[in-house]
mmCIF file of C-alpha atoms in Angstrom:
data_model
loop_
_atom_site.group_PDB
_atom_site.id
_atom_site.type_symbol
_atom_site.label_atom_id
_atom_site.label_comp_id
_atom_site.label_asym_id
_atom_site.label_seq_id
_atom_site.Cartn_x
_atom_site.Cartn_y
_atom_site.Cartn_z
ATOM 1 C CA UNK A 1 -9.354 -134.665 -55.202
ATOM 2 C CA UNK A 2 -8.886 -136.435 -51.894
ATOM 3 C CA UNK A 3 -11.281 -134.840 -49.443
ATOM 4 C CA UNK A 4 -10.790 -135.293 -45.719
ATOM 5 C CA UNK A 5 -14.145 -135.463 -43.930
ATOM 6 C CA UNK A 6 -13.664 -134.573 -40.271
ATOM 7 C CA UNK A 7 -16.417 -135.881 -38.035
ATOM 8 C CA UNK A 8 -16.516 -135.717 -34.287
ATOM 9 C CA UNK A 9 -18.209 -137.769 -31.628
ATOM 10 C CA UNK A 10 -21.769 -136.471 -31.403
ATOM 11 C CA UNK A 11 -24.347 -138.277 -29.286
ATOM 12 C CA UNK A 12 -28.052 -138.547 -30.046
ATOM 13 C CA UNK A 13 -28.796 -136.217 -27.142
ATOM 14 C CA UNK A 14 -27.009 -133.395 -28.952
ATOM 15 C CA UNK A 15 -30.057 -133.026 -31.197
ATOM 16 C CA UNK A 16 -29.951 -131.768 -34.771
ATOM 17 C CA UNK A 17 -26.184 -132.014 -35.232
ATOM 18 C CA UNK A 18 -26.212 -135.746 -34.600
ATOM 19 C CA UNK A 19 -28.943 -136.217 -37.209
ATOM 20 C CA UNK A 20 -27.176 -133.897 -39.654
ATOM 21 C CA UNK A 21 -23.793 -135.618 -39.373
ATOM 22 C CA UNK A 22 -25.181 -139.144 -39.597
ATOM 23 C CA UNK A 23 -27.188 -138.526 -42.756
ATOM 24 C CA UNK A 24 -24.281 -136.793 -44.497
ATOM 25 C CA UNK A 25 -21.992 -139.728 -43.736
ATOM 26 C CA UNK A 26 -24.588 -142.066 -45.232
ATOM 27 C CA UNK A 27 -24.836 -139.834 -48.319
ATOM 28 C CA UNK A 28 -21.048 -139.956 -48.737
ATOM 29 C CA UNK A 29 -21.149 -143.751 -48.838
ATOM 30 C CA UNK A 30 -23.909 -143.701 -51.455
ATOM 31 C CA UNK A 31 -22.006 -141.186 -53.600
ATOM 32 C CA UNK A 32 -18.657 -142.999 -53.711
ATOM 33 C CA UNK A 33 -19.321 -144.968 -56.934
ATOM 34 C CA UNK A 34 -20.479 -141.903 -58.874
ATOM 35 C CA UNK A 35 -17.842 -139.271 -58.071
ATOM 36 C CA UNK A 36 -14.186 -139.015 -59.004
ATOM 37 C CA UNK A 37 -13.441 -137.371 -55.652
ATOM 38 C CA UNK A 38 -12.294 -139.641 -52.851
ATOM 39 C CA UNK A 39 -13.761 -138.983 -49.408
ATOM 40 C CA UNK A 40 -11.514 -140.018 -46.528
ATOM 41 C CA UNK A 41 -13.309 -140.135 -43.173
ATOM 42 C CA UNK A 42 -11.389 -138.988 -40.106
ATOM 43 C CA UNK A 43 -13.261 -139.778 -36.913
ATOM 44 C CA UNK A 44 -12.277 -137.785 -33.847
ATOM 45 C CA UNK A 45 -13.005 -139.730 -30.670
ATOM 46 C CA UNK A 46 -15.043 -142.512 -32.269
ATOM 47 C CA UNK A 47 -12.908 -145.342 -30.873
ATOM 48 C CA UNK A 48 -13.913 -144.822 -27.249
ATOM 49 C CA UNK A 49 -15.732 -148.155 -26.934
ATOM 50 C CA UNK A 50 -13.123 -150.181 -28.823
ATOM 51 C CA UNK A 51 -10.300 -148.681 -26.765
ATOM 52 C CA UNK A 52 -12.060 -148.645 -23.427
ATOM 53 C CA UNK A 53 -13.018 -145.509 -21.494
ATOM 54 C CA UNK A 54 -9.676 -144.876 -19.784
ATOM 55 C CA UNK A 55 -7.544 -145.356 -22.904
ATOM 56 C CA UNK A 56 -9.929 -143.197 -24.911
ATOM 57 C CA UNK A 57 -9.872 -140.399 -22.338
ATOM 58 C CA UNK A 58 -6.077 -140.464 -22.149
ATOM 59 C CA UNK A 59 -5.673 -140.332 -25.925
ATOM 60 C CA UNK A 60 -8.331 -137.647 -26.268
ATOM 61 C CA UNK A 61 -6.721 -135.520 -23.551
ATOM 62 C CA UNK A 62 -3.294 -135.830 -25.179
ATOM 63 C CA UNK A 63 -4.648 -134.894 -28.615
ATOM 64 C CA UNK A 64 -6.654 -131.919 -27.372
ATOM 65 C CA UNK A 65 -3.765 -130.750 -25.200
ATOM 66 C CA UNK A 66 -1.317 -130.877 -28.098
ATOM 67 C CA UNK A 67 -3.742 -129.048 -30.381
ATOM 68 C CA UNK A 68 -4.357 -126.263 -27.849
ATOM 69 C CA UNK A 69 -0.638 -125.871 -27.144
ATOM 70 C CA UNK A 70 0.174 -125.538 -30.841
ATOM 71 C CA UNK A 71 -2.701 -123.109 -31.314
ATOM 72 C CA UNK A 72 -1.229 -120.966 -28.534
ATOM 73 C CA UNK A 73 2.163 -120.979 -30.288
ATOM 74 C CA UNK A 74 0.516 -119.828 -33.510
ATOM 75 C CA UNK A 75 -1.560 -117.163 -31.733
ATOM 76 C CA UNK A 76 1.505 -115.659 -30.047
ATOM 77 C CA UNK A 77 3.314 -115.425 -33.379
ATOM 78 C CA UNK A 78 0.254 -113.888 -35.036
ATOM 79 C CA UNK A 79 -0.043 -111.259 -32.300
ATOM 80 C CA UNK A 80 3.624 -110.355 -31.829
ATOM 81 C CA UNK A 81 5.173 -110.926 -35.243
ATOM 82 C CA UNK A 82 2.240 -110.711 -37.601
ATOM 83 C CA UNK A 83 3.227 -113.942 -39.313
ATOM 84 C CA UNK A 84 4.097 -117.505 -38.381
ATOM 85 C CA UNK A 85 7.864 -117.895 -38.497
ATOM 86 C CA UNK A 86 7.511 -121.377 -37.065
ATOM 87 C CA UNK A 87 4.610 -123.628 -37.984
ATOM 88 C CA UNK A 88 4.210 -126.861 -36.080
ATOM 89 C CA UNK A 89 1.643 -129.251 -37.498
ATOM 90 C CA UNK A 90 -1.225 -130.258 -35.235
ATOM 91 C CA UNK A 91 -2.092 -133.946 -34.774
ATOM 92 C CA UNK A 92 -4.924 -133.525 -37.278
ATOM 93 C CA UNK A 93 -2.664 -131.855 -39.846
ATOM 94 C CA UNK A 94 -0.185 -134.710 -39.581
ATOM 95 C CA UNK A 95 -2.965 -137.216 -40.243
ATOM 96 C CA UNK A 96 -4.199 -135.222 -43.234
ATOM 97 C CA UNK A 97 -0.698 -134.987 -44.680
ATOM 98 C CA UNK A 98 -0.183 -138.723 -44.262
ATOM 99 C CA UNK A 99 -3.397 -139.327 -46.215
ATOM 100 C CA UNK A 100 -2.419 -136.860 -48.985
ATOM 101 C CA UNK A 101 -5.593 -134.824 -48.455
ATOM 102 C CA UNK A 102 -6.241 -131.955 -50.895
ATOM 103 C CA UNK A 103 -9.178 -130.268 -49.174
ATOM 104 C CA UNK A 104 -10.808 -130.647 -45.764
ATOM 105 C CA UNK A 105 -14.558 -130.710 -45.138
ATOM 106 C CA UNK A 106 -15.797 -130.020 -41.610
ATOM 107 C CA UNK A 107 -19.525 -130.902 -41.524
ATOM 108 C CA UNK A 108 -20.196 -129.890 -37.904
ATOM 109 C CA UNK A 109 -17.097 -128.194 -36.457
ATOM 110 C CA UNK A 110 -13.740 -126.795 -37.552
ATOM 111 C CA UNK A 111 -10.176 -126.524 -36.279
ATOM 112 C CA UNK A 112 -6.842 -125.195 -37.512
ATOM 113 C CA UNK A 113 -5.540 -126.704 -40.741
ATOM 114 C CA UNK A 114 -3.156 -125.353 -43.368
ATOM 115 C CA UNK A 115 -5.081 -126.947 -46.224
ATOM 116 C CA UNK A 116 -8.082 -125.393 -47.985
ATOM 117 C CA UNK A 117 -11.213 -126.208 -46.015
ATOM 118 C CA UNK A 118 -14.985 -126.012 -46.143
ATOM 119 C CA UNK A 119 -16.993 -125.525 -42.963
ATOM 120 C CA UNK A 120 -20.646 -125.205 -41.989
ATOM 121 C CA UNK A 121 -22.399 -122.395 -40.123
ATOM 122 C CA UNK A 122 -25.648 -123.499 -38.509
ATOM 123 C CA UNK A 123 -26.518 -120.167 -36.969
ATOM 124 C CA UNK A 124 -25.062 -116.882 -35.796
ATOM 125 C CA UNK A 125 -27.609 -116.305 -33.064
ATOM 126 C CA UNK A 126 -24.977 -115.083 -30.619
ATOM 127 C CA UNK A 127 -24.917 -112.011 -32.862
ATOM 128 C CA UNK A 128 -28.612 -111.902 -33.716
ATOM 129 C CA UNK A 129 -29.933 -112.499 -30.176
ATOM 130 C CA UNK A 130 -26.995 -112.211 -27.757
ATOM 131 C CA UNK A 131 -29.236 -111.908 -24.690
ATOM 132 C CA UNK A 132 -30.142 -115.592 -24.582
ATOM 133 C CA UNK A 133 -28.173 -117.432 -21.871
ATOM 134 C CA UNK A 134 -27.220 -120.357 -24.113
ATOM 135 C CA UNK A 135 -25.219 -118.003 -26.338
ATOM 136 C CA UNK A 136 -23.959 -115.577 -23.685
ATOM 137 C CA UNK A 137 -23.320 -117.154 -20.294
ATOM 138 C CA UNK A 138 -19.991 -118.440 -19.010
ATOM 139 C CA UNK A 139 -18.023 -117.011 -21.924
ATOM 140 C CA UNK A 140 -20.153 -118.684 -24.593
ATOM 141 C CA UNK A 141 -20.585 -115.451 -26.566
ATOM 142 C CA UNK A 142 -16.844 -114.795 -26.557
ATOM 143 C CA UNK A 143 -16.101 -118.408 -27.477
ATOM 144 C CA UNK A 144 -18.413 -118.297 -30.481
ATOM 145 C CA UNK A 145 -17.135 -114.933 -31.613
ATOM 146 C CA UNK A 146 -13.483 -116.013 -31.446
ATOM 147 C CA UNK A 147 -14.335 -119.260 -33.206
ATOM 148 C CA UNK A 148 -16.071 -117.642 -36.170
ATOM 149 C CA UNK A 149 -13.553 -114.821 -36.493
ATOM 150 C CA UNK A 150 -10.752 -117.360 -36.544
ATOM 151 C CA UNK A 151 -12.189 -119.761 -39.098
ATOM 152 C CA UNK A 152 -14.790 -118.161 -41.369
ATOM 153 C CA UNK A 153 -12.697 -115.517 -43.186
ATOM 154 C CA UNK A 154 -10.033 -118.116 -44.042
ATOM 155 C CA UNK A 155 -12.450 -120.800 -45.255
ATOM 156 C CA UNK A 156 -12.440 -121.724 -48.931
ATOM 157 C CA UNK A 157 -16.210 -121.970 -48.662
ATOM 158 C CA UNK A 158 -18.605 -121.417 -45.784
ATOM 159 C CA UNK A 159 -21.686 -123.580 -46.170
ATOM 160 C CA UNK A 160 -24.858 -121.728 -45.198
ATOM 161 C CA UNK A 161 -28.472 -122.837 -45.207
ATOM 162 C CA UNK A 162 -29.673 -120.225 -47.687
ATOM 163 C CA UNK A 163 -29.577 -116.574 -48.627
ATOM 164 C CA UNK A 164 -30.371 -115.517 -45.056
ATOM 165 C CA UNK A 165 -27.309 -117.380 -43.821
ATOM 166 C CA UNK A 166 -25.149 -115.921 -46.582
ATOM 167 C CA UNK A 167 -26.195 -112.390 -45.673
ATOM 168 C CA UNK A 168 -25.476 -112.911 -41.967
ATOM 169 C CA UNK A 169 -22.035 -114.480 -42.503
ATOM 170 C CA UNK A 170 -21.055 -111.650 -44.840
ATOM 171 C CA UNK A 171 -22.436 -108.921 -42.578
ATOM 172 C CA UNK A 172 -20.963 -110.114 -39.295
ATOM 173 C CA UNK A 173 -17.642 -111.633 -40.392
ATOM 174 C CA UNK A 174 -16.787 -109.978 -43.686
ATOM 175 C CA UNK A 175 -16.819 -113.160 -45.755
ATOM 176 C CA UNK A 176 -17.298 -112.314 -49.456
ATOM 177 C CA UNK A 177 -20.782 -113.477 -50.491
ATOM 178 C CA UNK A 178 -19.273 -115.552 -53.302
ATOM 179 C CA UNK A 179 -17.276 -117.519 -50.711
ATOM 180 C CA UNK A 180 -20.518 -118.698 -49.121
ATOM 181 C CA UNK A 181 -22.025 -121.896 -50.488
ATOM 182 C CA UNK A 182 -25.806 -122.054 -49.925
ATOM 183 C CA UNK A 183 -26.885 -125.657 -49.389
ATOM 184 C CA UNK A 184 -30.305 -126.313 -47.909
ATOM 185 C CA UNK A 185 -30.481 -128.373 -44.747
ATOM 186 C CA UNK A 186 -31.495 -131.855 -45.897
ATOM 187 C CA UNK A 187 -34.615 -133.563 -44.659
ATOM 188 C CA UNK A 188 -33.488 -136.203 -42.136
ATOM 189 C CA UNK A 189 -33.192 -139.672 -43.626
ATOM 190 C CA UNK A 190 -35.183 -141.295 -40.830
ATOM 191 C CA UNK A 191 -38.219 -139.152 -41.657
ATOM 192 C CA UNK A 192 -38.007 -139.809 -45.399
ATOM 193 C CA UNK A 193 -37.636 -143.541 -44.798
ATOM 194 C CA UNK A 194 -40.557 -143.644 -42.359
ATOM 195 C CA UNK A 195 -42.733 -141.813 -44.875
ATOM 196 C CA UNK A 196 -42.327 -144.762 -47.248
ATOM 197 C CA UNK A 197 -43.627 -147.234 -44.670
ATOM 198 C CA UNK A 198 -47.113 -147.815 -43.363
ATOM 199 C CA UNK A 199 -47.931 -145.226 -40.651
ATOM 200 C CA UNK A 200 -47.648 -146.442 -37.097
ATOM 201 C CA UNK A 201 -50.949 -147.193 -35.339
ATOM 202 C CA UNK A 202 -52.538 -144.477 -33.242
ATOM 203 C CA UNK A 203 -52.099 -146.727 -30.208
ATOM 204 C CA UNK A 204 -48.373 -145.953 -30.389
ATOM 205 C CA UNK A 205 -49.143 -142.452 -29.102
ATOM 206 C CA UNK A 206 -52.201 -143.080 -26.939
ATOM 207 C CA UNK A 207 -50.142 -145.655 -25.021
ATOM 208 C CA UNK A 208 -47.940 -142.761 -23.896
ATOM 209 C CA UNK A 209 -50.905 -141.076 -22.251
ATOM 210 C CA UNK A 210 -51.405 -138.588 -25.085
ATOM 211 C CA UNK A 211 -54.895 -137.295 -25.658
ATOM 212 C CA UNK A 212 -55.822 -136.378 -29.222
ATOM 213 C CA UNK A 213 -55.926 -133.990 -30.950
ATOM 214 C CA UNK A 214 -52.546 -132.647 -29.929
ATOM 215 C CA UNK A 215 -49.939 -130.141 -31.029
ATOM 216 C CA UNK A 216 -46.347 -131.356 -31.109
ATOM 217 C CA UNK A 217 -43.332 -129.273 -30.135
ATOM 218 C CA UNK A 218 -40.043 -131.212 -30.426
ATOM 219 C CA UNK A 219 -37.237 -129.111 -29.015
ATOM 220 C CA UNK A 220 -34.666 -129.339 -26.267
ATOM 221 C CA UNK A 221 -35.457 -127.207 -23.251
ATOM 222 C CA UNK A 222 -33.340 -124.175 -24.091
ATOM 223 C CA UNK A 223 -34.601 -120.645 -23.452
ATOM 224 C CA UNK A 224 -34.634 -119.825 -27.160
ATOM 225 C CA UNK A 225 -37.098 -122.617 -27.873
ATOM 226 C CA UNK A 226 -39.774 -120.240 -26.596
ATOM 227 C CA UNK A 227 -42.011 -122.870 -25.031
ATOM 228 C CA UNK A 228 -43.905 -120.094 -23.258
ATOM 229 C CA UNK A 229 -45.353 -118.917 -26.575
ATOM 230 C CA UNK A 230 -46.624 -122.423 -27.299
ATOM 231 C CA UNK A 231 -48.274 -122.529 -23.875
ATOM 232 C CA UNK A 232 -49.872 -119.134 -24.474
ATOM 233 C CA UNK A 233 -51.228 -120.331 -27.820
ATOM 234 C CA UNK A 234 -52.606 -123.494 -26.233
ATOM 235 C CA UNK A 235 -54.369 -121.480 -23.530
ATOM 236 C CA UNK A 236 -55.841 -119.191 -26.201
ATOM 237 C CA UNK A 237 -57.060 -122.134 -28.259
ATOM 238 C CA UNK A 238 -58.657 -123.833 -25.289
ATOM 239 C CA UNK A 239 -60.308 -120.540 -24.425
ATOM 240 C CA UNK A 240 -61.827 -120.605 -27.911
ATOM 241 C CA UNK A 241 -63.270 -124.042 -27.249
ATOM 242 C CA UNK A 242 -60.593 -126.096 -29.015
ATOM 243 C CA UNK A 243 -59.997 -129.335 -27.101
ATOM 244 C CA UNK A 244 -56.298 -129.532 -27.935
ATOM 245 C CA UNK A 245 -53.365 -130.777 -25.903
ATOM 246 C CA UNK A 246 -49.652 -130.076 -26.293
ATOM 247 C CA UNK A 247 -46.859 -132.651 -26.324
ATOM 248 C CA UNK A 248 -43.314 -131.450 -25.609
ATOM 249 C CA UNK A 249 -40.349 -133.686 -26.401
ATOM 250 C CA UNK A 250 -36.639 -133.011 -25.994
ATOM 251 C CA UNK A 251 -33.871 -133.293 -23.436
ATOM 252 C CA UNK A 252 -33.518 -130.755 -20.647
ATOM 253 C CA UNK A 253 -30.947 -128.005 -21.215
ATOM 254 C CA UNK A 254 -31.759 -126.127 -18.028
ATOM 255 C CA UNK A 255 -35.217 -124.692 -18.657
ATOM 256 C CA UNK A 256 -37.573 -127.648 -18.216
ATOM 257 C CA UNK A 257 -38.334 -126.683 -14.621
ATOM 258 C CA UNK A 258 -39.330 -123.191 -15.742
ATOM 259 C CA UNK A 259 -41.584 -124.598 -18.466
ATOM 260 C CA UNK A 260 -43.247 -126.924 -15.955
ATOM 261 C CA UNK A 261 -43.905 -123.934 -13.683
ATOM 262 C CA UNK A 262 -45.374 -121.992 -16.604
ATOM 263 C CA UNK A 263 -47.688 -124.912 -17.354
ATOM 264 C CA UNK A 264 -49.003 -124.774 -13.780
ATOM 265 C CA UNK A 265 -49.348 -120.985 -13.858
ATOM 266 C CA UNK A 266 -51.623 -121.238 -16.893
ATOM 267 C CA UNK A 267 -53.679 -124.066 -15.438
ATOM 268 C CA UNK A 268 -52.670 -126.390 -18.266
ATOM 269 C CA UNK A 269 -51.555 -129.372 -16.188
ATOM 270 C CA UNK A 270 -54.149 -131.637 -17.787
ATOM 271 C CA UNK A 271 -53.392 -130.404 -21.320
ATOM 272 C CA UNK A 272 -49.586 -130.567 -21.523
ATOM 273 C CA UNK A 273 -47.509 -133.736 -21.578
ATOM 274 C CA UNK A 274 -43.713 -133.502 -21.331
ATOM 275 C CA UNK A 275 -42.070 -136.676 -22.606
ATOM 276 C CA UNK A 276 -38.431 -135.596 -22.550
ATOM 277 C CA UNK A 277 -36.064 -137.287 -24.984
ATOM 278 C CA UNK A 278 -37.705 -139.840 -27.304
ATOM 279 C CA UNK A 279 -36.243 -142.295 -29.796
ATOM 280 C CA UNK A 280 -36.706 -141.741 -33.522
ATOM 281 C CA UNK A 281 -39.471 -144.333 -33.890
ATOM 282 C CA UNK A 282 -41.513 -142.632 -31.183
ATOM 283 C CA UNK A 283 -40.893 -139.254 -32.771
ATOM 284 C CA UNK A 284 -42.112 -140.560 -36.130
ATOM 285 C CA UNK A 285 -45.346 -141.740 -34.548
ATOM 286 C CA UNK A 286 -45.819 -138.414 -32.767
ATOM 287 C CA UNK A 287 -45.493 -136.527 -36.049
ATOM 288 C CA UNK A 288 -47.829 -138.871 -37.904
ATOM 289 C CA UNK A 289 -50.699 -138.448 -35.466
ATOM 290 C CA UNK A 290 -50.272 -134.787 -34.477
ATOM 291 C CA UNK A 291 -52.774 -132.095 -35.396
ATOM 292 C CA UNK A 292 -49.757 -129.908 -36.222
ATOM 293 C CA UNK A 293 -46.139 -129.153 -35.494
ATOM 294 C CA UNK A 294 -46.028 -125.959 -33.439
ATOM 295 C CA UNK A 295 -42.427 -124.756 -33.665
ATOM 296 C CA UNK A 296 -41.926 -121.300 -32.180
ATOM 297 C CA UNK A 297 -38.150 -121.193 -31.665
ATOM 298 C CA UNK A 298 -36.501 -117.770 -31.597
ATOM 299 C CA UNK A 299 -33.467 -119.121 -33.458
ATOM 300 C CA UNK A 300 -32.934 -119.807 -37.154
ATOM 301 C CA UNK A 301 -32.288 -119.489 -40.015
ATOM 302 C CA UNK A 302 -33.265 -123.133 -40.537
ATOM 303 C CA UNK A 303 -34.411 -125.927 -38.263
ATOM 304 C CA UNK A 304 -34.866 -129.656 -38.792
ATOM 305 C CA UNK A 305 -38.308 -130.264 -37.171
ATOM 306 C CA UNK A 306 -40.274 -128.514 -39.966
ATOM 307 C CA UNK A 307 -38.566 -130.776 -42.523
ATOM 308 C CA UNK A 308 -39.259 -133.870 -40.427
ATOM 309 C CA UNK A 309 -42.907 -132.849 -40.103
ATOM 310 C CA UNK A 310 -43.201 -132.168 -43.843
ATOM 311 C CA UNK A 311 -41.923 -135.643 -44.675
ATOM 312 C CA UNK A 312 -44.322 -137.334 -42.266
ATOM 313 C CA UNK A 313 -47.479 -135.529 -43.345
ATOM 314 C CA UNK A 314 -47.732 -133.234 -40.335
ATOM 315 C CA UNK A 315 -48.832 -129.619 -41.000
ATOM 316 C CA UNK A 316 -46.350 -126.983 -39.851
ATOM 317 C CA UNK A 317 -46.840 -123.750 -37.916
ATOM 318 C CA UNK A 318 -43.477 -122.047 -37.465
ATOM 319 C CA UNK A 319 -42.174 -118.808 -35.946
ATOM 320 C CA UNK A 320 -41.328 -115.979 -38.320
ATOM 321 C CA UNK A 321 -37.595 -115.746 -37.660
ATOM 322 C CA UNK A 322 -35.077 -114.757 -40.368
ATOM 323 C CA UNK A 323 -34.872 -117.637 -42.825
ATOM 324 C CA UNK A 324 -38.086 -119.408 -41.802
ATOM 325 C CA UNK A 325 -40.128 -118.238 -44.783
ATOM 326 C CA UNK A 326 -37.227 -119.183 -47.074
ATOM 327 C CA UNK A 327 -37.224 -122.688 -45.616
ATOM 328 C CA UNK A 328 -40.927 -123.535 -45.514
ATOM 329 C CA UNK A 329 -42.199 -121.501 -48.467
ATOM 330 C CA UNK A 330 -45.892 -122.112 -49.139
ATOM 331 C CA UNK A 331 -45.753 -125.486 -47.402
ATOM 332 C CA UNK A 332 -46.056 -124.116 -43.865
ATOM 333 C CA UNK A 333 -47.732 -121.331 -41.930
ATOM 334 C CA UNK A 334 -45.293 -118.670 -40.722
ATOM 335 C CA UNK A 335 -46.490 -116.586 -37.767
ATOM 336 C CA UNK A 336 -45.295 -113.929 -35.347
ATOM 337 C CA UNK A 337 -44.615 -116.002 -32.208
ATOM 338 C CA UNK A 338 -45.397 -113.011 -29.997
ATOM 339 C CA UNK A 339 -48.897 -112.635 -31.460
ATOM 340 C CA UNK A 340 -50.759 -115.288 -29.514
ATOM 341 C CA UNK A 341 -54.007 -114.717 -31.388
ATOM 342 C CA UNK A 342 -52.234 -115.107 -34.741
ATOM 343 C CA UNK A 343 -50.651 -118.380 -33.622
ATOM 344 C CA UNK A 344 -54.045 -119.663 -32.528
ATOM 345 C CA UNK A 345 -55.573 -118.540 -35.830
ATOM 346 C CA UNK A 346 -52.880 -120.461 -37.720
ATOM 347 C CA UNK A 347 -53.642 -123.643 -35.794
ATOM 348 C CA UNK A 348 -57.367 -123.230 -36.409
ATOM 349 C CA UNK A 349 -56.764 -122.877 -40.140
ATOM 350 C CA UNK A 350 -55.886 -126.545 -40.063
ATOM 351 C CA UNK A 351 -59.436 -127.449 -39.070
ATOM 352 C CA UNK A 352 -60.407 -126.882 -42.713
ATOM 353 C CA UNK A 353 -59.860 -130.203 -44.476
ATOM 354 C CA UNK A 354 -58.998 -128.618 -47.823
ATOM 355 C CA UNK A 355 -56.348 -126.288 -46.351
ATOM 356 C CA UNK A 356 -54.899 -129.077 -44.260
ATOM 357 C CA UNK A 357 -54.633 -131.385 -47.270
ATOM 358 C CA UNK A 358 -52.985 -128.639 -49.328
ATOM 359 C CA UNK A 359 -50.340 -128.007 -46.686
ATOM 360 C CA UNK A 360 -49.638 -131.710 -46.175
ATOM 361 C CA UNK A 361 -49.161 -132.249 -49.910
ATOM 362 C CA UNK A 362 -46.943 -129.175 -50.269
ATOM 363 C CA UNK A 363 -44.915 -130.199 -47.229
ATOM 364 C CA UNK A 364 -44.253 -133.689 -48.541
ATOM 365 C CA UNK A 365 -43.059 -132.211 -51.826
ATOM 366 C CA UNK A 366 -40.819 -129.754 -49.974
ATOM 367 C CA UNK A 367 -39.264 -132.518 -47.889
ATOM 368 C CA UNK A 368 -38.464 -134.530 -50.998
ATOM 369 C CA UNK A 369 -36.704 -131.596 -52.661
ATOM 370 C CA UNK A 370 -33.949 -131.349 -50.044
ATOM 371 C CA UNK A 371 -32.227 -134.625 -49.228
ATOM 372 C CA UNK A 372 -28.760 -135.467 -47.962
ATOM 373 C CA UNK A 373 -27.918 -136.644 -51.483
ATOM 374 C CA UNK A 374 -28.933 -133.233 -52.867
ATOM 375 C CA UNK A 375 -26.781 -131.499 -50.254
ATOM 376 C CA UNK A 376 -23.772 -133.652 -51.121
ATOM 377 C CA UNK A 377 -24.358 -133.115 -54.845
ATOM 378 C CA UNK A 378 -24.089 -129.373 -54.223
ATOM 379 C CA UNK A 379 -20.819 -129.871 -52.375
ATOM 380 C CA UNK A 380 -19.456 -132.140 -55.117
ATOM 381 C CA UNK A 381 -20.349 -129.515 -57.738
ATOM 382 C CA UNK A 382 -18.172 -127.077 -55.800
ATOM 383 C CA UNK A 383 -15.361 -129.663 -55.587
ATOM 384 C CA UNK A 384 -15.498 -130.085 -59.366
ATOM 385 C CA UNK A 385 -15.117 -126.329 -59.741
ATOM 386 C CA UNK A 386 -12.396 -125.937 -57.108
ATOM 387 C CA UNK A 387 -10.318 -128.758 -58.572
ATOM 388 C CA UNK A 388 -9.081 -126.311 -61.219
ATOM 389 C CA UNK A 389 -7.612 -124.163 -58.437
ATOM 390 C CA UNK A 390 -6.250 -126.981 -56.311
ATOM 391 C CA UNK A 391 -4.205 -128.517 -59.139
ATOM 392 C CA UNK A 392 -1.926 -125.451 -59.105
ATOM 393 C CA UNK A 393 0.096 -126.450 -56.024
ATOM 394 C CA UNK A 394 1.216 -129.364 -53.889
#
């Protein structure tokens, strides 16, 4: 089959979606010689530098405007008539038809197409925890709800991270469980590659003003990242005599000022270092020399930092949100993020050399089990199966 892969312009500052999309595109290139399916990449907005900023903006505005106008035409027909008497192809549909695409794969987003399509659900936290501002303010909850109701029930397959994701998609949006395709989030390529090289020297972190031993929390400053729980755990540990510091990395999404105030309130100014956004090489070094990854996000079901830490030999302490235990298994310590004493206990478990070595070894094995190539192999297995259906029409 000819598979249209629709990728959009995602910057590094977006976080996990940038990493996810980039490693899947690399996996597609590696898989080309070994699969009978042909992957055709459609890049939305990726010519902005070649075209120049003004030309890119004009073209992007025209494309988005046409797509929204046609969507409105379809929505009116759906609401008033109950069917689409007139279907006008969107700019994307015209491109797919010109390329004779049989099935469309949306790795990070989805839009209207008449062809069979596969899309990804990263989380449904607007349903699980609708009180967080990042999933509720300024119409965000309504936007997400409309989006998923529009696209998930019609999808040929909805890719989910595991059984937790399958259950949530089925429960909230009525998608038959068999129409969900569980594919584990792959360990980021940059972490796997770095694990094969000699570790960076400790000076790469001490030069940043970091005092060892330290806990690492990589996460953009959203409310759901629950930095307050990490600060509480640090205060508890220092109260127990542990001379630990905490390093926070990630771009500001509106809550950094609050976190800085919470640091001052707890008297942790000398124990917390906020680096903001860091490049991958710096992040690798931070993982390699950390006492542990302390990842207490309220959102799931899966997150990339535990996989990055596993690959780079960093022990993992992660919040017990739905899907976390499924992701880390016996390779990480899963704790109630609201139980400060339990979080501190988990960190102190890593003082035992034998336990630390066990977790590091298990984590490295876990990271190697789930790669971008494994993810793509799961998708290709579905394509092989679906080909029997797709041959029945043109």
